[in-house]
Coordinates of C-alpha atoms in Angstrom, one line a residue:
Chain A
M6 CA -119.2 51.2 19.0
A7 CA -119.0 50.9 15.2
A8 CA -120.5 47.4 15.3
L9 CA -123.3 48.5 17.6
E10 CA -124.1 51.4 15.3
E11 CA -124.1 49.0 12.3
L12 CA -126.4 46.6 14.1
E13 CA -128.8 49.4 15.1
R14 CA -128.9 50.7 11.5
E15 CA -129.5 47.2 10.1
Y16 CA -132.1 46.4 12.7
E17 CA -134.0 49.6 12.0
R18 CA -134.0 48.8 8.3
A19 CA -135.2 45.2 9.0
K20 CA -138.0 46.4 11.2
R21 CA -139.5 48.3 8.3
D22 CA -138.7 45.6 5.7
K23 CA -141.9 43.6 4.9
K24 CA -139.9 40.8 3.4
F25 CA -137.7 40.4 6.6
Q26 CA -140.8 40.5 8.8
A27 CA -142.6 37.9 6.6
R28 CA -139.6 35.6 6.7
L29 CA -139.3 35.9 10.5
T30 CA -143.1 35.3 10.9
E31 CA -142.8 32.2 8.7
L32 CA -139.9 30.7 10.6
L33 CA -141.6 31.5 14.0
T34 CA -144.7 29.7 12.7
T35 CA -143.4 26.7 10.7
Y36 CA -140.1 26.2 12.5
A37 CA -140.5 27.4 16.1
G38 CA -144.1 26.5 16.5
R39 CA -145.9 29.8 17.1
P40 CA -148.4 30.8 18.3
T41 CA -148.0 29.0 21.6
P42 CA -151.1 28.1 23.4
L43 CA -152.6 29.9 26.3
F44 CA -153.7 27.1 28.6
F45 CA -156.3 27.3 31.4
A46 CA -154.8 25.6 34.4
R47 CA -158.0 24.2 35.8
R48 CA -156.6 21.9 38.6
L49 CA -154.0 24.4 39.7
T50 CA -156.8 27.1 39.9
Q51 CA -159.0 24.8 42.0
K52 CA -156.1 23.8 44.3
L53 CA -155.1 27.4 45.0
G54 CA -158.7 28.6 45.2
G55 CA -158.6 32.2 43.9
A56 CA -157.8 33.8 40.6
K57 CA -158.3 31.9 37.4
I58 CA -154.8 30.9 36.2
Y59 CA -153.7 30.7 32.6
L60 CA -150.3 29.5 31.5
K61 CA -148.6 30.9 28.4
R62 CA -146.9 27.9 27.0
E63 CA -143.5 29.2 25.7
D64 CA -142.1 25.9 26.9
L65 CA -143.7 24.2 23.9
L66 CA -141.6 26.1 21.4
H67 CA -138.8 24.4 19.4
T68 CA -135.7 24.0 21.7
G69 CA -137.9 24.2 24.7
A70 CA -138.0 27.9 25.7
H71 CA -138.9 31.4 24.5
K72 CA -135.2 32.1 23.5
I73 CA -135.8 30.9 20.0
N74 CA -137.9 34.0 19.2
N75 CA -134.9 36.3 19.6
C76 CA -132.4 33.9 18.0
L77 CA -134.4 33.6 14.8
G78 CA -134.8 37.4 14.6
Q79 CA -131.1 38.1 15.1
G80 CA -130.1 35.1 12.9
L81 CA -131.9 36.7 10.0
L82 CA -130.1 40.0 10.8
V83 CA -126.8 38.2 10.6
E84 CA -127.7 37.1 7.1
R85 CA -128.5 40.7 6.2
M86 CA -125.2 41.9 7.5
G87 CA -123.3 39.3 5.6
K88 CA -121.5 37.9 8.7
H89 CA -120.9 34.2 9.0
R90 CA -119.7 33.6 12.5
V91 CA -122.0 33.9 15.5
I92 CA -121.1 33.9 19.2
A93 CA -123.3 33.7 22.2
E94 CA -123.3 33.4 26.0
T95 CA -125.5 31.1 27.8
G96 CA -126.4 30.5 31.5
A97 CA -128.9 27.7 31.7
G98 CA -128.0 26.6 28.2
Q99 CA -131.4 27.5 26.7
H100 CA -130.1 30.5 24.8
G101 CA -127.0 28.6 23.7
V102 CA -129.1 25.7 22.4
A103 CA -131.4 28.1 20.6
T104 CA -128.4 29.9 19.1
A105 CA -126.8 26.7 18.0
T106 CA -130.1 25.6 16.5
V107 CA -130.5 28.8 14.4
C108 CA -126.9 28.6 13.3
A109 CA -127.4 25.1 12.1
L110 CA -130.6 26.2 10.3
L111 CA -129.0 29.2 8.6
G112 CA -125.5 27.8 8.1
F113 CA -123.4 29.9 10.5
E114 CA -120.3 29.0 12.4
C115 CA -121.3 29.0 16.1
V116 CA -119.3 29.5 19.4
V117 CA -121.1 29.5 22.7
Y118 CA -119.4 30.7 25.9
M119 CA -120.6 29.1 29.1
G120 CA -119.4 29.3 32.7
T121 CA -117.9 26.0 33.8
E122 CA -120.2 25.9 36.9
D123 CA -123.2 26.2 34.5
M124 CA -121.6 23.5 32.2
R125 CA -121.6 21.2 35.2
R126 CA -125.2 21.8 36.2
Q127 CA -126.6 22.0 32.7
E128 CA -124.6 19.1 31.2
L129 CA -127.4 18.0 28.9
N130 CA -127.6 21.3 27.2
V131 CA -123.8 21.3 26.6
F132 CA -124.2 18.1 24.7
R133 CA -127.2 19.4 22.8
M134 CA -125.2 22.4 21.6
R135 CA -122.3 20.2 20.5
L136 CA -124.7 17.8 18.7
L137 CA -126.0 20.9 16.8
G138 CA -122.5 21.6 15.6
A139 CA -121.6 24.5 18.0
E140 CA -118.3 24.8 19.8
V141 CA -118.9 25.3 23.6
R142 CA -116.1 27.2 25.3
G143 CA -116.0 26.9 29.1
V144 CA -115.3 30.1 31.1
S145 CA -113.7 29.6 34.4
S146 CA -113.2 33.1 35.6
G147 CA -115.2 34.9 38.3
S148 CA -118.3 33.0 39.4
R149 CA -118.1 30.7 36.4
T150 CA -121.7 31.5 35.5
L151 CA -123.7 33.7 33.0
K152 CA -121.9 37.0 33.9
D153 CA -118.5 35.6 33.1
A154 CA -119.8 34.0 29.9
I155 CA -120.9 37.4 28.8
N156 CA -117.5 38.9 29.6
E157 CA -115.8 36.3 27.5
A158 CA -118.3 36.7 24.6
M159 CA -117.7 40.4 24.7
R160 CA -113.9 39.9 24.5
D161 CA -114.4 37.6 21.5
W162 CA -116.6 40.1 19.9
V163 CA -114.3 43.1 20.2
T164 CA -111.5 40.8 18.8
N165 CA -113.4 39.4 15.8
V166 CA -116.0 42.1 15.3
R167 CA -115.4 42.4 11.5
T168 CA -116.7 38.9 10.8
T169 CA -118.7 38.0 13.9
H170 CA -122.1 38.8 15.3
Y171 CA -122.7 38.6 19.0
L172 CA -126.1 37.0 19.4
L173 CA -126.9 38.4 22.9
G174 CA -129.6 36.4 24.6
S175 CA -131.3 38.8 26.9
V176 CA -132.4 42.4 27.2
L177 CA -129.0 43.4 28.4
G178 CA -125.8 44.9 27.1
A179 CA -125.4 48.1 25.1
H180 CA -128.0 49.7 22.9
P181 CA -129.6 48.4 20.6
Y182 CA -129.6 45.0 22.3
P183 CA -132.2 45.6 25.1
T184 CA -134.7 47.2 22.7
M185 CA -134.1 44.7 19.8
V186 CA -134.3 41.6 22.0
R187 CA -137.5 42.9 23.6
D188 CA -139.0 43.5 20.1
F189 CA -138.2 39.9 19.1
H190 CA -140.0 38.7 22.2
R191 CA -143.0 41.0 22.1
V192 CA -144.9 38.4 20.2
I193 CA -145.4 36.6 23.5
G194 CA -147.5 39.4 25.0
R195 CA -149.2 40.2 21.7
E196 CA -150.4 36.6 21.4
A197 CA -151.4 36.3 25.1
R198 CA -153.4 39.5 25.0
A199 CA -155.4 38.4 21.9
Q200 CA -155.8 34.9 23.4
I201 CA -157.1 36.0 26.7
L202 CA -159.5 38.4 25.1
K203 CA -160.8 35.6 23.0
A204 CA -161.1 33.1 25.8
E205 CA -162.4 35.4 28.5
G206 CA -163.5 38.6 26.8
K207 CA -161.5 40.6 29.3
L208 CA -157.9 41.4 30.3
P209 CA -156.2 39.7 33.1
A210 CA -155.7 41.3 36.5
A211 CA -152.0 40.3 36.5
I212 CA -149.2 38.9 34.4
I213 CA -146.4 37.0 36.2
A214 CA -143.0 36.1 34.7
C215 CA -139.6 35.3 36.0
V216 CA -136.7 37.8 35.5
G217 CA -133.1 36.9 35.0
G218 CA -131.9 39.4 32.4
G219 CA -135.6 39.9 31.7
S220 CA -136.3 38.7 28.1
N221 CA -139.3 36.5 28.6
S222 CA -140.9 38.9 31.1
I223 CA -140.4 42.0 29.0
G224 CA -141.7 40.0 26.1
I225 CA -145.0 39.2 27.8
F226 CA -145.3 42.5 29.6
Y227 CA -144.7 44.8 26.7
D228 CA -148.1 44.8 25.0
F229 CA -149.9 45.1 28.4
I230 CA -148.0 48.2 29.6
K231 CA -150.6 50.5 28.1
D232 CA -153.4 48.5 29.9
E233 CA -152.8 50.2 33.2
K234 CA -155.1 48.0 35.2
V235 CA -153.1 44.9 34.4
R236 CA -150.5 44.4 37.1
L237 CA -147.1 43.3 35.8
I238 CA -145.2 41.2 38.3
G239 CA -141.6 40.1 37.7
V240 CA -140.1 37.4 39.9
E241 CA -136.4 37.4 40.7
A242 CA -134.2 34.7 42.2
G243 CA -134.4 34.9 46.0
G244 CA -131.8 32.1 46.2
R245 CA -131.0 30.7 49.6
G246 CA -131.1 33.9 51.6
E247 CA -131.0 37.7 51.8
K248 CA -127.2 38.1 52.2
L249 CA -125.3 39.6 49.3
G250 CA -124.0 36.6 47.3
D251 CA -126.9 34.3 48.3
H252 CA -129.4 35.5 45.7
A253 CA -129.9 37.3 42.4
A254 CA -132.7 39.8 43.5
R255 CA -131.4 43.0 42.0
F256 CA -134.3 45.1 43.3
R257 CA -133.9 43.8 46.8
G258 CA -130.2 44.3 47.3
G259 CA -129.0 46.1 44.2
S260 CA -128.2 49.7 43.4
P261 CA -127.7 51.7 40.1
G262 CA -124.5 50.8 38.3
V263 CA -123.0 49.8 35.0
L264 CA -122.2 46.3 34.1
Q265 CA -121.4 45.1 30.6
G266 CA -122.6 48.2 28.9
T267 CA -125.9 48.6 30.7
Y268 CA -126.9 51.1 33.3
S269 CA -129.4 49.4 35.6
Y270 CA -129.7 47.9 39.1
V271 CA -126.7 45.9 40.0
L272 CA -125.7 43.7 42.9
Q273 CA -122.4 45.2 44.0
D274 CA -120.3 45.9 47.1
S275 CA -119.5 49.3 48.6
G276 CA -116.5 49.7 46.3
G277 CA -118.5 49.1 43.1
Q278 CA -117.2 45.5 42.5
I279 CA -119.9 43.2 41.1
A280 CA -121.2 40.7 43.6
L281 CA -121.4 37.0 43.2
T282 CA -124.9 35.7 43.0
H283 CA -126.7 32.4 43.7
S284 CA -129.8 30.7 42.3
V285 CA -130.8 27.1 41.9
S286 CA -131.7 28.3 38.4
A287 CA -128.8 29.1 36.1
G288 CA -130.9 31.4 33.9
L289 CA -131.7 33.8 36.8
D290 CA -128.2 33.8 38.3
Y291 CA -127.1 37.2 37.1
P292 CA -126.2 40.4 39.1
S293 CA -127.9 42.9 36.9
I294 CA -131.3 43.3 35.2
G295 CA -132.5 44.6 31.8
P296 CA -132.6 48.4 32.0
E297 CA -136.2 48.6 30.8
H298 CA -137.2 46.6 33.9
A299 CA -135.4 49.1 36.1
A300 CA -137.4 51.9 34.4
L301 CA -140.7 50.0 34.8
R302 CA -139.9 49.4 38.4
D303 CA -138.9 53.0 39.2
S304 CA -142.0 54.3 37.5
G305 CA -144.2 51.9 39.5
R306 CA -145.7 50.3 36.4
A307 CA -144.3 46.9 37.2
E308 CA -143.5 45.3 40.6
Y309 CA -140.7 42.8 41.3
V310 CA -140.7 40.2 44.0
P311 CA -138.2 37.4 44.9
A312 CA -139.0 33.7 45.1
S313 CA -136.5 31.4 46.9
D314 CA -134.8 28.3 45.6
A315 CA -137.1 26.2 47.9
E316 CA -140.2 27.9 46.7
A317 CA -139.3 27.4 43.1
L318 CA -138.6 23.7 43.6
A319 CA -141.9 23.3 45.5
A320 CA -143.7 25.0 42.6
T321 CA -142.1 22.7 40.1
T322 CA -143.6 19.7 41.9
L323 CA -146.9 21.3 42.2
L324 CA -147.2 22.2 38.6
A325 CA -146.0 18.8 37.5
R326 CA -148.6 17.1 39.6
T327 CA -151.6 19.3 39.0
E328 CA -151.2 20.0 35.3
G329 CA -148.7 17.5 34.0
I330 CA -146.3 20.3 33.1
I331 CA -142.7 20.3 34.3
P332 CA -141.5 23.9 34.1
A333 CA -137.9 25.1 33.8
L334 CA -136.5 26.1 37.2
E335 CA -136.5 29.7 35.9
S336 CA -140.2 29.6 35.1
A337 CA -140.9 27.8 38.3
H338 CA -140.1 31.1 40.1
A339 CA -143.1 32.6 38.4
V340 CA -145.2 29.7 39.4
A341 CA -144.0 30.1 43.0
E342 CA -145.4 33.7 42.9
V343 CA -148.8 32.6 41.6
V344 CA -149.0 30.1 44.4
K345 CA -148.6 32.9 46.9
R346 CA -150.8 35.4 45.1
A347 CA -153.7 33.6 43.5
P348 CA -155.4 32.6 46.8
R349 CA -155.6 36.3 47.7
M350 CA -157.3 37.2 44.4
K351 CA -161.0 37.0 43.5
N352 CA -162.4 34.1 41.5
S353 CA -163.4 36.6 38.8
E354 CA -159.9 37.7 38.3
I355 CA -157.5 36.2 35.8
V356 CA -153.8 35.8 36.1
I357 CA -151.4 34.7 33.3
V358 CA -148.1 33.0 34.2
N359 CA -145.5 32.8 31.5
I360 CA -144.0 29.3 31.4
S361 CA -140.9 30.5 29.6
G362 CA -139.3 27.1 29.3
R363 CA -139.6 23.4 29.9
G364 CA -137.9 21.6 32.7
D365 CA -136.2 18.8 30.9
K366 CA -132.8 20.5 31.1
D367 CA -133.2 20.7 34.9
I368 CA -134.1 17.1 35.7
G369 CA -130.6 16.5 37.2
I370 CA -130.9 19.5 39.6
M371 CA -134.4 18.5 40.5
R372 CA -133.3 15.0 41.3
E373 CA -130.5 16.4 43.6
N374 CA -132.9 18.7 45.3
L375 CA -136.3 17.0 45.5
K376 CA -136.7 14.1 47.7
L377 CA -139.5 12.1 46.1
D378 CA -140.9 8.9 47.5
Chain B
M4 CA -98.3 70.0 32.3
P5 CA -97.3 66.6 33.7
L6 CA -99.1 64.8 30.9
S7 CA -96.3 65.3 28.4
F8 CA -93.7 63.1 26.9
Y9 CA -90.1 64.1 27.3
K10 CA -88.6 61.7 24.8
K11 CA -89.7 60.1 21.6
P12 CA -91.2 57.7 21.9
G13 CA -92.5 58.3 25.4
L14 CA -93.6 55.5 27.7
V15 CA -97.0 55.1 29.3
A16 CA -96.6 52.3 31.9
Y17 CA -99.7 50.5 33.2
V18 CA -99.9 48.6 36.5
T19 CA -102.9 46.9 38.2
C20 CA -102.9 48.5 41.6
G21 CA -102.9 46.1 44.6
D22 CA -101.1 43.3 42.7
P23 CA -99.5 41.8 44.7
D24 CA -100.3 44.5 47.3
L25 CA -100.5 48.3 47.4
A26 CA -97.2 48.9 49.1
T27 CA -95.4 46.9 46.4
T28 CA -97.4 48.7 43.7
R29 CA -96.0 51.9 45.0
E30 CA -92.4 50.6 44.8
I31 CA -93.1 49.3 41.3
V32 CA -94.5 52.7 40.1
L33 CA -91.5 54.6 41.6
A34 CA -89.1 52.1 39.9
A35 CA -90.8 52.6 36.6
I36 CA -90.6 56.4 36.9
E37 CA -86.9 56.1 37.9
A38 CA -86.3 54.0 34.8
G39 CA -87.9 56.7 32.6
A40 CA -91.6 56.2 32.3
D41 CA -93.3 59.5 31.3
V42 CA -96.9 58.6 32.4
I43 CA -98.2 56.0 34.8
E44 CA -101.6 54.4 34.4
L45 CA -102.8 53.3 37.8
G46 CA -105.2 50.5 37.0
V47 CA -108.1 50.1 39.4
P48 CA -108.9 46.3 39.6
F49 CA -112.5 45.4 38.6
S50 CA -114.4 42.2 39.0
D51 CA -115.5 42.1 35.3
P52 CA -112.7 43.5 33.2
V53 CA -114.3 42.9 29.8
A54 CA -111.6 44.9 27.9
D55 CA -108.7 42.9 29.4
G56 CA -106.9 39.7 28.4
P57 CA -105.9 36.9 30.7
V58 CA -102.8 38.6 32.2
I59 CA -104.6 41.7 33.6
Q60 CA -107.7 39.5 34.5
R61 CA -105.4 37.5 36.7
A62 CA -103.8 40.6 38.3
S63 CA -107.3 42.0 39.0
E64 CA -108.4 38.9 40.7
R65 CA -105.3 38.9 42.8
A66 CA -105.7 42.5 43.8
L67 CA -109.4 42.1 44.6
R68 CA -108.8 39.1 46.8
H69 CA -107.5 41.5 49.4
G70 CA -110.1 44.1 48.6
T71 CA -108.2 46.8 46.7
S72 CA -110.5 49.7 46.1
L73 CA -110.7 52.9 44.0
A74 CA -110.3 54.9 47.2
Q75 CA -107.0 53.1 48.0
V76 CA -105.8 53.7 44.5
L77 CA -106.4 57.4 44.9
T78 CA -104.4 57.4 48.2
L79 CA -101.6 55.6 46.4
A80 CA -101.7 58.3 43.6
A81 CA -101.2 61.0 46.3
E82 CA -98.3 59.2 47.7
V83 CA -96.6 58.7 44.3
R84 CA -97.3 62.4 43.5
V85 CA -95.3 63.5 46.6
Q86 CA -92.2 61.7 45.3
A87 CA -92.6 62.3 41.5
Q88 CA -93.8 65.8 40.5
S89 CA -93.1 65.7 36.8
T90 CA -94.6 62.3 35.9
G91 CA -98.1 62.1 34.5
L92 CA -100.6 60.1 36.6
I93 CA -103.7 58.6 35.1
I94 CA -106.4 56.7 36.8
F95 CA -107.4 53.8 34.6
S96 CA -110.7 52.3 35.6
Y97 CA -113.9 50.7 34.6
L98 CA -116.9 52.9 35.1
N99 CA -118.7 51.2 37.9
P100 CA -116.3 51.8 40.8
I101 CA -116.3 55.5 39.9
L102 CA -120.1 55.7 39.7
R103 CA -120.3 53.9 43.1
M104 CA -118.0 56.5 44.6
G105 CA -119.8 59.3 42.8
M106 CA -118.4 61.1 39.8
E107 CA -118.1 64.4 41.7
K108 CA -116.4 63.0 44.7
F109 CA -114.1 60.9 42.5
C110 CA -112.9 64.0 40.6
K111 CA -112.5 66.0 43.7
V112 CA -110.3 63.4 45.5
A113 CA -108.4 62.6 42.3
R114 CA -107.6 66.3 41.8
A115 CA -106.5 66.7 45.4
A116 CA -104.3 63.6 45.0
G117 CA -102.5 65.2 42.1
V118 CA -103.9 63.0 39.4
D119 CA -103.6 64.4 35.9
G120 CA -106.0 62.4 33.9
V121 CA -108.6 59.6 33.8
L122 CA -109.3 56.8 31.4
V123 CA -112.5 55.0 31.7
T124 CA -112.3 51.8 29.6
D125 CA -116.0 51.1 29.2
L126 CA -117.3 54.7 28.8
P127 CA -117.6 55.6 25.2
V128 CA -117.3 59.2 24.2
E129 CA -120.9 59.1 23.0
E130 CA -122.1 58.6 26.6
A131 CA -119.6 60.8 28.3
G132 CA -121.4 64.2 28.6
E133 CA -121.7 64.3 32.4
Y134 CA -118.2 62.8 32.8
L135 CA -116.6 65.4 30.5
R136 CA -118.3 68.2 32.4
A137 CA -116.9 66.9 35.7
M138 CA -113.4 66.4 34.2
R139 CA -113.4 70.0 33.0
E140 CA -114.6 71.3 36.3
Y141 CA -111.8 69.6 38.2
D142 CA -109.2 70.2 35.5
L143 CA -108.6 66.5 34.9
A144 CA -107.6 65.3 31.4
P145 CA -110.0 62.7 29.9
V146 CA -108.3 60.1 27.8
F147 CA -110.3 58.0 25.4
L148 CA -109.5 54.8 23.4
A149 CA -109.6 55.0 19.6
A150 CA -110.0 51.7 17.8
P151 CA -109.0 50.7 14.3
T152 CA -112.7 50.0 13.6
S153 CA -113.8 53.5 14.6
P154 CA -115.0 55.6 11.6
D155 CA -113.5 59.0 11.1
G156 CA -116.5 60.8 12.6
R157 CA -116.0 58.9 15.8
L158 CA -112.2 59.4 15.8
K159 CA -112.9 63.1 15.5
R160 CA -115.1 63.1 18.6
I161 CA -112.6 61.1 20.5
A162 CA -109.7 63.4 19.5
E163 CA -111.8 66.5 20.4
A164 CA -112.8 65.1 23.8
S165 CA -109.3 63.9 24.8
R166 CA -106.8 66.0 26.6
G167 CA -103.1 65.2 27.1
F168 CA -102.9 62.5 24.5
V169 CA -105.1 60.2 22.4
Y170 CA -104.8 56.5 23.1
A171 CA -104.8 54.5 19.9
V172 CA -105.6 50.8 20.2
S173 CA -103.3 48.9 17.9
R174 CA -105.8 46.2 16.9
T175 CA -109.3 45.0 17.6
G176 CA -109.5 43.0 20.8
V177 CA -108.5 42.9 24.4
T178 CA -105.3 43.8 26.2
G179 CA -102.3 41.4 26.0
A180 CA -99.1 40.6 24.2
R181 CA -99.0 39.6 20.5
Q182 CA -96.2 38.3 18.4
E183 CA -96.6 40.9 15.7
L184 CA -97.8 44.4 15.5
A185 CA -101.0 44.6 13.6
S186 CA -100.9 46.5 10.3
D187 CA -104.0 48.3 11.6
A188 CA -101.9 50.3 14.0
K189 CA -99.9 52.5 11.7
K190 CA -103.0 53.3 9.6
L191 CA -104.9 54.4 12.7
V192 CA -102.2 56.6 13.9
K193 CA -102.0 58.2 10.5
R194 CA -105.8 58.8 10.5
L195 CA -105.6 60.4 14.0
R196 CA -102.8 62.7 12.9
R197 CA -105.1 64.3 10.4
L198 CA -107.6 65.0 13.1
T199 CA -105.6 66.2 16.1
R200 CA -102.4 67.8 17.2
L201 CA -102.4 65.9 20.5
P202 CA -99.7 63.3 20.9
V203 CA -100.8 59.8 20.0
A204 CA -99.9 56.9 22.3
L205 CA -100.3 53.4 20.9
G206 CA -101.2 50.6 23.1
F207 CA -102.5 46.9 23.3
G208 CA -100.2 44.1 22.5
I209 CA -96.8 45.8 22.7
S210 CA -94.5 43.7 24.9
T211 CA -90.9 43.7 23.5
A212 CA -88.2 46.3 23.0
E213 CA -88.3 45.7 19.3
Q214 CA -92.0 46.4 19.1
F215 CA -91.6 49.4 21.3
A216 CA -89.0 50.8 18.9
E217 CA -91.0 50.0 15.8
V218 CA -94.0 51.9 17.2
G219 CA -91.8 54.7 18.1
E220 CA -91.2 55.3 14.4
F221 CA -94.8 56.5 13.9
A222 CA -96.4 57.2 17.3
D223 CA -95.4 59.7 20.0
A224 CA -95.6 57.3 22.9
V225 CA -96.2 53.6 23.6
V226 CA -98.5 52.2 26.3
V227 CA -97.2 49.0 27.8
G228 CA -99.5 47.2 30.2
S229 CA -99.8 43.4 30.2
A230 CA -96.0 43.0 29.7
I231 CA -95.4 44.9 32.9
V232 CA -98.1 43.1 34.8
E233 CA -96.7 39.8 33.6
T234 CA -93.2 40.9 34.7
I235 CA -94.7 41.5 38.2
E236 CA -96.4 38.1 38.1
R237 CA -93.2 36.3 37.2
N238 CA -90.9 38.1 39.7
R239 CA -92.4 37.5 43.1
G240 CA -90.4 39.2 45.8
R241 CA -88.5 41.5 43.4
E242 CA -91.3 43.1 41.5
A243 CA -90.1 46.7 41.6
A244 CA -86.5 45.8 40.5
A245 CA -87.8 43.6 37.7
V246 CA -90.1 46.3 36.3
G247 CA -87.4 48.9 36.6
E248 CA -85.1 46.7 34.5
F249 CA -87.8 45.9 32.0
V250 CA -88.7 49.6 31.5
G251 CA -85.1 50.5 31.2
K252 CA -84.6 47.9 28.5
L253 CA -87.6 49.2 26.5
L254 CA -86.4 52.8 26.6
A255 CA -82.7 51.9 25.9
V256 CA -83.4 50.0 22.7
S257 CA -85.9 52.6 21.5
C258 CA -83.4 55.4 21.9
Q259 CA -80.7 53.6 20.0
L260 CA -83.0 52.7 17.2
S261 CA -84.4 56.2 17.0
V262 CA -80.9 57.7 16.7
A263 CA -80.0 55.2 14.0
A264 CA -83.2 56.0 12.1
R265 CA -82.4 59.7 12.1

């Protein structure tokens, strides 16, 4: 608790500190590559025949996903707090790579916890982290995925809390993490809103983003929440079926509970034990969801739908072949939803899909699952 | 007043319920009581035990493999209570299984089973308003963990909210044995003494009779968990007897040293 309070204090101070904000903006611009483009997907729009589809290109950021936004923000906080050791969890490896990158940039010692199942399916990212100087520690308890990596990172943090910062990668965990991580990703929606107004002179009818913990989605949703006519659509991992254990759709099969310091919707059994989850995408394979998403869903401001493994894989191929963009399997879930939704929308309506990451890390899984000629 | 310590130092013994099975847990608990444990912590296995080291993680996995539930642990508590009236019984759980059962229902069943207190590992005192109300209503003693990193203001809140005893954590980190007792421990107990007249029990990392005796010099009681769970793990088929011997050894050495120190 003491460490969380210190973090909250330091974060509140940094938020008001113009120098801190200027340094963050500079790094986001000159190092990470912001602003990211908002791209009109002409051929995909024609093919689906309905709403005009724009893609927010977070996949073009340094390290290949939106995760770097938060890592740079927290990295600068670590400097302020005078800590020198950083730990992180990672599922798909994108957050781990972004953390390892920022640690190399700012000169911190870096340890990344990763489920051994994820290490197997995201082998390339494991090597990338090691190349960047990080130590990757495999976690072989539980489902050997993101949830278990977070458990182990939390155990490390409570043990080494005096010297170590836990660079949590999603809008999860105890306060202030969900708020702070959201704030570091708000830039996605802020840019997208200005970009669409400039390009089209009006707001979109809908925003679509995938939701694992929910960092890219809350990032793009947040500045549109006040625009009540803009529908906010989160896409969860529908996995391979509706049975508990076969998916990670918290709003379809979950109920309120506490996991890892967060009260939110959780996939669990009747005794309150956390359920195993499945998704083709390691980054969505998590039994709980950021608490702010739970609030947005309960208030009706945002809606959440599942996309299956098969739908995500089909969407990957479609986007690759219509636009020349290979999305991460996480982001492909958002593309799968626009495939279903755009044809039912008017030509005059606009929809923005957040392409939160690029698909290079998933090429191995795509090869296993996509039978191409 | 079953949450009291009849000797100095007293012993709080933790077991993960359902490891290897509930019937054996019952025998283990009764053996620990027979050997002199003052308070028993009945650990509810959880799928994601973030506060626990590898020994209790493994025990939890074993217990969950055959579906040990909070409801079953409460039934076990009632059975133990019938046979041991003067021993303190604490339910030691993560928050989610309790929420899933419902706070109100949990308290009601626990009270009826003769449980004295509850320790929820991942519920900080700052978030415990509703829980504390329910504990009061059902006359259950809430026990909170106090860490060496907690500032005085937080220790004060913990001491004020706790009943029965305050559980001081000997060092930062998760449960499990350590070679040496951290220097943090003594300092923390001293700080707590200034804030509360409740007995202070020190736990985390205490596994040998020597450490038990050393802690007894400055704390009222010692919590031993992973060392007992490991004893269970290593003595398949004679778990209860092995735990009885281990507890007896702890208490024997401590008594001798305490006498010598006086």
